[in-house]
């Protein structure tokens, strides 16, 4: 695919199915309806941006989610919430374009740095980030605890959107 045919734009809720499909390539199972709801929720939020890489022939080649957060210890920082390029399009500069767009956004948000977390097993991703000037700074365990009351509340409100997971 020629470089001039790659374009970057902000994601819209109609991209939900393609975003969910790409997420599956990295082992993240998320329903298109859930992505749609989250995109709607984040639409217009000045602290979040989701960019889509596309071409004239392919609606979504990849995506990146970046958000700004205020840290008590280091101030305003940006964090990449996700970066996925279609496995059939990797190595063509699409990830670099998405990351450059995210860096421009973070600069406009007056962020001091960009944080990206990558699974310890994703060696190709580590090399990608290092090649683009990112430095590994620590290895950590991530702990997660679901909050059943919140999950239950959200599952009931999801049905109000009237969207099936296949849309």
PDB file of C-alpha atoms in Angstrom:
ATOM      1  CA  UNK A   1       0.000   0.000   0.000  1.00  0.00           C
ATOM      2  CA  UNK A   2       1.591   3.324  -1.034  1.00  0.00           C
ATOM      3  CA  UNK A   3       2.390   5.713   1.857  1.00  0.00           C
ATOM      4  CA  UNK A   4       0.172   8.456   0.399  1.00  0.00           C
ATOM      5  CA  UNK A   5      -2.838   6.168   0.716  1.00  0.00           C
ATOM      6  CA  UNK A   6      -2.624   5.980   4.534  1.00  0.00           C
ATOM      7  CA  UNK A   7      -4.747   8.503   6.372  1.00  0.00           C
ATOM      8  CA  UNK A   8      -5.397   9.234  10.043  1.00  0.00           C
ATOM      9  CA  UNK A   9      -8.716  10.448  11.436  1.00  0.00           C
ATOM     10  CA  UNK A  10     -10.550  10.528  14.737  1.00  0.00           C
ATOM     11  CA  UNK A  11     -12.577   7.411  15.464  1.00  0.00           C
ATOM     12  CA  UNK A  12     -16.357   7.546  15.379  1.00  0.00           C
ATOM     13  CA  UNK A  13     -18.816   5.103  16.985  1.00  0.00           C
ATOM     14  CA  UNK A  14     -19.399   3.494  13.584  1.00  0.00           C
ATOM     15  CA  UNK A  15     -15.799   2.185  13.794  1.00  0.00           C
ATOM     16  CA  UNK A  16     -16.710   0.021  16.804  1.00  0.00           C
ATOM     17  CA  UNK A  17     -16.965  -3.308  14.973  1.00  0.00           C
ATOM     18  CA  UNK A  18     -13.613  -2.836  13.213  1.00  0.00           C
ATOM     19  CA  UNK A  19     -11.926  -1.746  16.460  1.00  0.00           C
ATOM     20  CA  UNK A  20     -13.289  -4.810  18.269  1.00  0.00           C
ATOM     21  CA  UNK A  21     -12.175  -7.102  15.444  1.00  0.00           C
ATOM     22  CA  UNK A  22      -8.624  -5.743  15.543  1.00  0.00           C
ATOM     23  CA  UNK A  23      -8.531  -6.065  19.331  1.00  0.00           C
ATOM     24  CA  UNK A  24      -9.186  -9.794  18.910  1.00  0.00           C
ATOM     25  CA  UNK A  25      -5.899 -10.089  17.004  1.00  0.00           C
ATOM     26  CA  UNK A  26      -4.090  -9.321  20.271  1.00  0.00           C
ATOM     27  CA  UNK A  27      -6.320 -11.567  22.345  1.00  0.00           C
ATOM     28  CA  UNK A  28      -8.733  -8.940  23.691  1.00  0.00           C
ATOM     29  CA  UNK A  29     -12.324 -10.070  23.384  1.00  0.00           C
ATOM     30  CA  UNK A  30     -14.654  -7.077  23.468  1.00  0.00           C
ATOM     31  CA  UNK A  31     -18.143  -6.825  22.023  1.00  0.00           C
ATOM     32  CA  UNK A  32     -18.654  -4.230  19.297  1.00  0.00           C
ATOM     33  CA  UNK A  33     -21.592  -2.876  21.322  1.00  0.00           C
ATOM     34  CA  UNK A  34     -19.289  -2.208  24.286  1.00  0.00           C
ATOM     35  CA  UNK A  35     -16.780  -0.432  22.026  1.00  0.00           C
ATOM     36  CA  UNK A  36     -19.626   1.605  20.505  1.00  0.00           C
ATOM     37  CA  UNK A  37     -20.818   2.666  23.961  1.00  0.00           C
ATOM     38  CA  UNK A  38     -17.300   3.627  25.050  1.00  0.00           C
ATOM     39  CA  UNK A  39     -16.665   5.599  21.871  1.00  0.00           C
ATOM     40  CA  UNK A  40     -19.932   7.477  22.413  1.00  0.00           C
ATOM     41  CA  UNK A  41     -18.955   8.143  26.030  1.00  0.00           C
ATOM     42  CA  UNK A  42     -15.480   9.443  25.068  1.00  0.00           C
ATOM     43  CA  UNK A  43     -16.679  11.496  22.093  1.00  0.00           C
ATOM     44  CA  UNK A  44     -15.779  15.109  22.760  1.00  0.00           C
ATOM     45  CA  UNK A  45     -13.811  14.317  25.945  1.00  0.00           C
ATOM     46  CA  UNK A  46     -10.761  16.609  25.721  1.00  0.00           C
ATOM     47  CA  UNK A  47      -8.653  14.160  27.756  1.00  0.00           C
ATOM     48  CA  UNK A  48      -9.066  11.260  25.295  1.00  0.00           C
ATOM     49  CA  UNK A  49      -8.395  10.756  21.599  1.00  0.00           C
ATOM     50  CA  UNK A  50      -8.872   7.633  19.501  1.00  0.00           C
ATOM     51  CA  UNK A  51      -7.350   7.762  16.040  1.00  0.00           C
ATOM     52  CA  UNK A  52      -7.981   5.413  13.139  1.00  0.00           C
ATOM     53  CA  UNK A  53      -5.554   4.644  10.332  1.00  0.00           C
ATOM     54  CA  UNK A  54      -7.394   3.912   7.109  1.00  0.00           C
ATOM     55  CA  UNK A  55      -6.909   3.877   3.370  1.00  0.00           C
ATOM     56  CA  UNK A  56      -9.125   4.486   0.393  1.00  0.00           C
ATOM     57  CA  UNK A  57      -9.787   0.748   0.179  1.00  0.00           C
ATOM     58  CA  UNK A  58      -9.746  -0.354   3.858  1.00  0.00           C
ATOM     59  CA  UNK A  59     -11.905   1.334   6.496  1.00  0.00           C
ATOM     60  CA  UNK A  60      -9.656   0.560   9.478  1.00  0.00           C
ATOM     61  CA  UNK A  61      -6.003  -0.534   9.256  1.00  0.00           C
ATOM     62  CA  UNK A  62      -5.243   0.195  12.895  1.00  0.00           C
ATOM     63  CA  UNK A  63      -6.119   2.389  15.849  1.00  0.00           C
ATOM     64  CA  UNK A  64      -4.599   4.111  18.849  1.00  0.00           C
ATOM     65  CA  UNK A  65      -6.225   5.367  22.048  1.00  0.00           C
ATOM     66  CA  UNK A  66      -4.339   8.034  23.963  1.00  0.00           C
ATOM     67  CA  UNK A  67      -5.461   9.888  27.037  1.00  0.00           C
ATOM     68  CA  UNK A  68      -4.096  12.544  29.362  1.00  0.00           C
ATOM     69  CA  UNK A  69      -4.016  12.096  33.095  1.00  0.00           C
ATOM     70  CA  UNK A  70      -2.776  14.170  35.974  1.00  0.00           C
ATOM     71  CA  UNK A  71      -0.238  12.411  38.165  1.00  0.00           C
ATOM     72  CA  UNK A  72       0.436  13.691  41.654  1.00  0.00           C
ATOM     73  CA  UNK A  73       4.129  12.892  41.327  1.00  0.00           C
ATOM     74  CA  UNK A  74       4.959  13.814  37.728  1.00  0.00           C
ATOM     75  CA  UNK A  75       2.183  16.140  36.547  1.00  0.00           C
ATOM     76  CA  UNK A  76       0.326  15.894  33.237  1.00  0.00           C
ATOM     77  CA  UNK A  77       1.208  12.725  31.317  1.00  0.00           C
ATOM     78  CA  UNK A  78      -0.311  10.917  28.375  1.00  0.00           C
ATOM     79  CA  UNK A  79      -0.865   7.190  28.310  1.00  0.00           C
ATOM     80  CA  UNK A  80      -1.515   4.932  25.369  1.00  0.00           C
ATOM     81  CA  UNK A  81      -4.597   2.890  26.159  1.00  0.00           C
ATOM     82  CA  UNK A  82      -4.179   0.706  23.095  1.00  0.00           C
ATOM     83  CA  UNK A  83      -2.368   0.548  19.764  1.00  0.00           C
ATOM     84  CA  UNK A  84      -3.245  -2.152  17.273  1.00  0.00           C
ATOM     85  CA  UNK A  85      -2.379  -2.469  13.588  1.00  0.00           C
ATOM     86  CA  UNK A  86      -4.007  -5.181  11.496  1.00  0.00           C
ATOM     87  CA  UNK A  87      -1.662  -8.178  11.427  1.00  0.00           C
ATOM     88  CA  UNK A  88      -1.788  -8.144   7.608  1.00  0.00           C
ATOM     89  CA  UNK A  89      -0.564  -4.530   7.515  1.00  0.00           C
ATOM     90  CA  UNK A  90       2.240  -4.542  10.084  1.00  0.00           C
ATOM     91  CA  UNK A  91       5.669  -3.324   9.038  1.00  0.00           C
ATOM     92  CA  UNK A  92       4.251  -0.711   6.650  1.00  0.00           C
ATOM     93  CA  UNK A  93       4.620   2.360   8.888  1.00  0.00           C
ATOM     94  CA  UNK A  94       1.007   2.460  10.062  1.00  0.00           C
ATOM     95  CA  UNK A  95       1.875   2.067  13.742  1.00  0.00           C
ATOM     96  CA  UNK A  96       4.474   4.810  13.404  1.00  0.00           C
ATOM     97  CA  UNK A  97       1.891   7.169  11.862  1.00  0.00           C
ATOM     98  CA  UNK A  98      -0.601   6.459  14.632  1.00  0.00           C
ATOM     99  CA  UNK A  99       2.043   6.962  17.311  1.00  0.00           C
ATOM    100  CA  UNK A 100       3.183  10.238  15.734  1.00  0.00           C
ATOM    101  CA  UNK A 101      -0.421  11.466  15.746  1.00  0.00           C
ATOM    102  CA  UNK A 102      -0.742  10.505  19.423  1.00  0.00           C
ATOM    103  CA  UNK A 103       2.513  12.317  20.238  1.00  0.00           C
ATOM    104  CA  UNK A 104       1.252  15.477  18.532  1.00  0.00           C
ATOM    105  CA  UNK A 105      -1.975  15.257  20.513  1.00  0.00           C
ATOM    106  CA  UNK A 106      -0.055  14.748  23.793  1.00  0.00           C
ATOM    107  CA  UNK A 107       2.132  17.760  23.039  1.00  0.00           C
ATOM    108  CA  UNK A 108      -0.965  19.928  22.536  1.00  0.00           C
ATOM    109  CA  UNK A 109      -2.261  18.667  25.904  1.00  0.00           C
ATOM    110  CA  UNK A 110       0.971  19.882  27.585  1.00  0.00           C
ATOM    111  CA  UNK A 111       1.893  16.361  28.645  1.00  0.00           C
ATOM    112  CA  UNK A 112       5.406  15.881  30.012  1.00  0.00           C
ATOM    113  CA  UNK A 113       5.744  12.358  28.643  1.00  0.00           C
ATOM    114  CA  UNK A 114       3.892   9.431  27.123  1.00  0.00           C
ATOM    115  CA  UNK A 115       3.545   6.168  29.019  1.00  0.00           C
ATOM    116  CA  UNK A 116       2.928   2.921  27.191  1.00  0.00           C
ATOM    117  CA  UNK A 117       2.449  -0.442  28.856  1.00  0.00           C
ATOM    118  CA  UNK A 118       3.261  -3.567  26.893  1.00  0.00           C
ATOM    119  CA  UNK A 119       2.867  -7.213  27.839  1.00  0.00           C
ATOM    120  CA  UNK A 120       6.260  -8.728  28.667  1.00  0.00           C
ATOM    121  CA  UNK A 121       5.699 -11.367  25.960  1.00  0.00           C
ATOM    122  CA  UNK A 122       5.215  -8.859  23.106  1.00  0.00           C
ATOM    123  CA  UNK A 123       8.851  -8.590  22.066  1.00  0.00           C
ATOM    124  CA  UNK A 124       8.051  -7.149  18.619  1.00  0.00           C
ATOM    125  CA  UNK A 125       6.085  -4.336  20.272  1.00  0.00           C
ATOM    126  CA  UNK A 126       9.006  -3.617  22.613  1.00  0.00           C
ATOM    127  CA  UNK A 127      11.364  -3.276  19.650  1.00  0.00           C
ATOM    128  CA  UNK A 128       8.857  -1.046  17.858  1.00  0.00           C
ATOM    129  CA  UNK A 129       8.668   1.385  20.784  1.00  0.00           C
ATOM    130  CA  UNK A 130      12.434   1.359  21.379  1.00  0.00           C
ATOM    131  CA  UNK A 131      13.037   2.067  17.693  1.00  0.00           C
ATOM    132  CA  UNK A 132      10.817   5.148  18.011  1.00  0.00           C
ATOM    133  CA  UNK A 133      12.666   6.522  21.043  1.00  0.00           C
ATOM    134  CA  UNK A 134      10.713   5.024  23.924  1.00  0.00           C
ATOM    135  CA  UNK A 135      12.748   3.666  26.818  1.00  0.00           C
ATOM    136  CA  UNK A 136      11.845   0.790  29.072  1.00  0.00           C
ATOM    137  CA  UNK A 137      11.709   2.102  32.628  1.00  0.00           C
ATOM    138  CA  UNK A 138      10.343  -0.749  34.755  1.00  0.00           C
ATOM    139  CA  UNK A 139       8.732  -4.153  34.872  1.00  0.00           C
ATOM    140  CA  UNK A 140       5.688  -4.479  37.064  1.00  0.00           C
ATOM    141  CA  UNK A 141       2.818  -6.724  37.998  1.00  0.00           C
ATOM    142  CA  UNK A 142      -0.638  -5.410  37.263  1.00  0.00           C
ATOM    143  CA  UNK A 143      -3.426  -6.314  39.658  1.00  0.00           C
ATOM    144  CA  UNK A 144      -7.103  -6.075  38.799  1.00  0.00           C
ATOM    145  CA  UNK A 145     -10.233  -6.433  40.887  1.00  0.00           C
ATOM    146  CA  UNK A 146     -13.635  -6.349  39.243  1.00  0.00           C
ATOM    147  CA  UNK A 147     -16.358  -4.333  40.914  1.00  0.00           C
ATOM    148  CA  UNK A 148     -19.489  -6.487  40.464  1.00  0.00           C
ATOM    149  CA  UNK A 149     -21.933  -3.746  41.440  1.00  0.00           C
ATOM    150  CA  UNK A 150     -20.591  -1.435  38.721  1.00  0.00           C
ATOM    151  CA  UNK A 151     -20.447  -4.201  36.120  1.00  0.00           C
ATOM    152  CA  UNK A 152     -24.034  -5.211  36.899  1.00  0.00           C
ATOM    153  CA  UNK A 153     -25.226  -1.600  36.697  1.00  0.00           C
ATOM    154  CA  UNK A 154     -23.536  -1.092  33.326  1.00  0.00           C
ATOM    155  CA  UNK A 155     -24.891  -4.309  31.827  1.00  0.00           C
ATOM    156  CA  UNK A 156     -28.450  -3.166  32.587  1.00  0.00           C
ATOM    157  CA  UNK A 157     -27.864   0.288  31.099  1.00  0.00           C
ATOM    158  CA  UNK A 158     -26.296  -1.238  27.953  1.00  0.00           C
ATOM    159  CA  UNK A 159     -29.619  -2.648  26.833  1.00  0.00           C
ATOM    160  CA  UNK A 160     -31.004   0.878  26.669  1.00  0.00           C
ATOM    161  CA  UNK A 161     -28.843   1.526  23.594  1.00  0.00           C
ATOM    162  CA  UNK A 162     -30.791  -0.985  21.524  1.00  0.00           C
ATOM    163  CA  UNK A 163     -27.736  -2.313  19.729  1.00  0.00           C
ATOM    164  CA  UNK A 164     -26.919  -5.930  19.166  1.00  0.00           C
ATOM    165  CA  UNK A 165     -23.343  -7.156  19.473  1.00  0.00           C
ATOM    166  CA  UNK A 166     -23.288  -7.921  15.751  1.00  0.00           C
ATOM    167  CA  UNK A 167     -23.701  -4.318  14.660  1.00  0.00           C
TER     168      UNK A 167
END
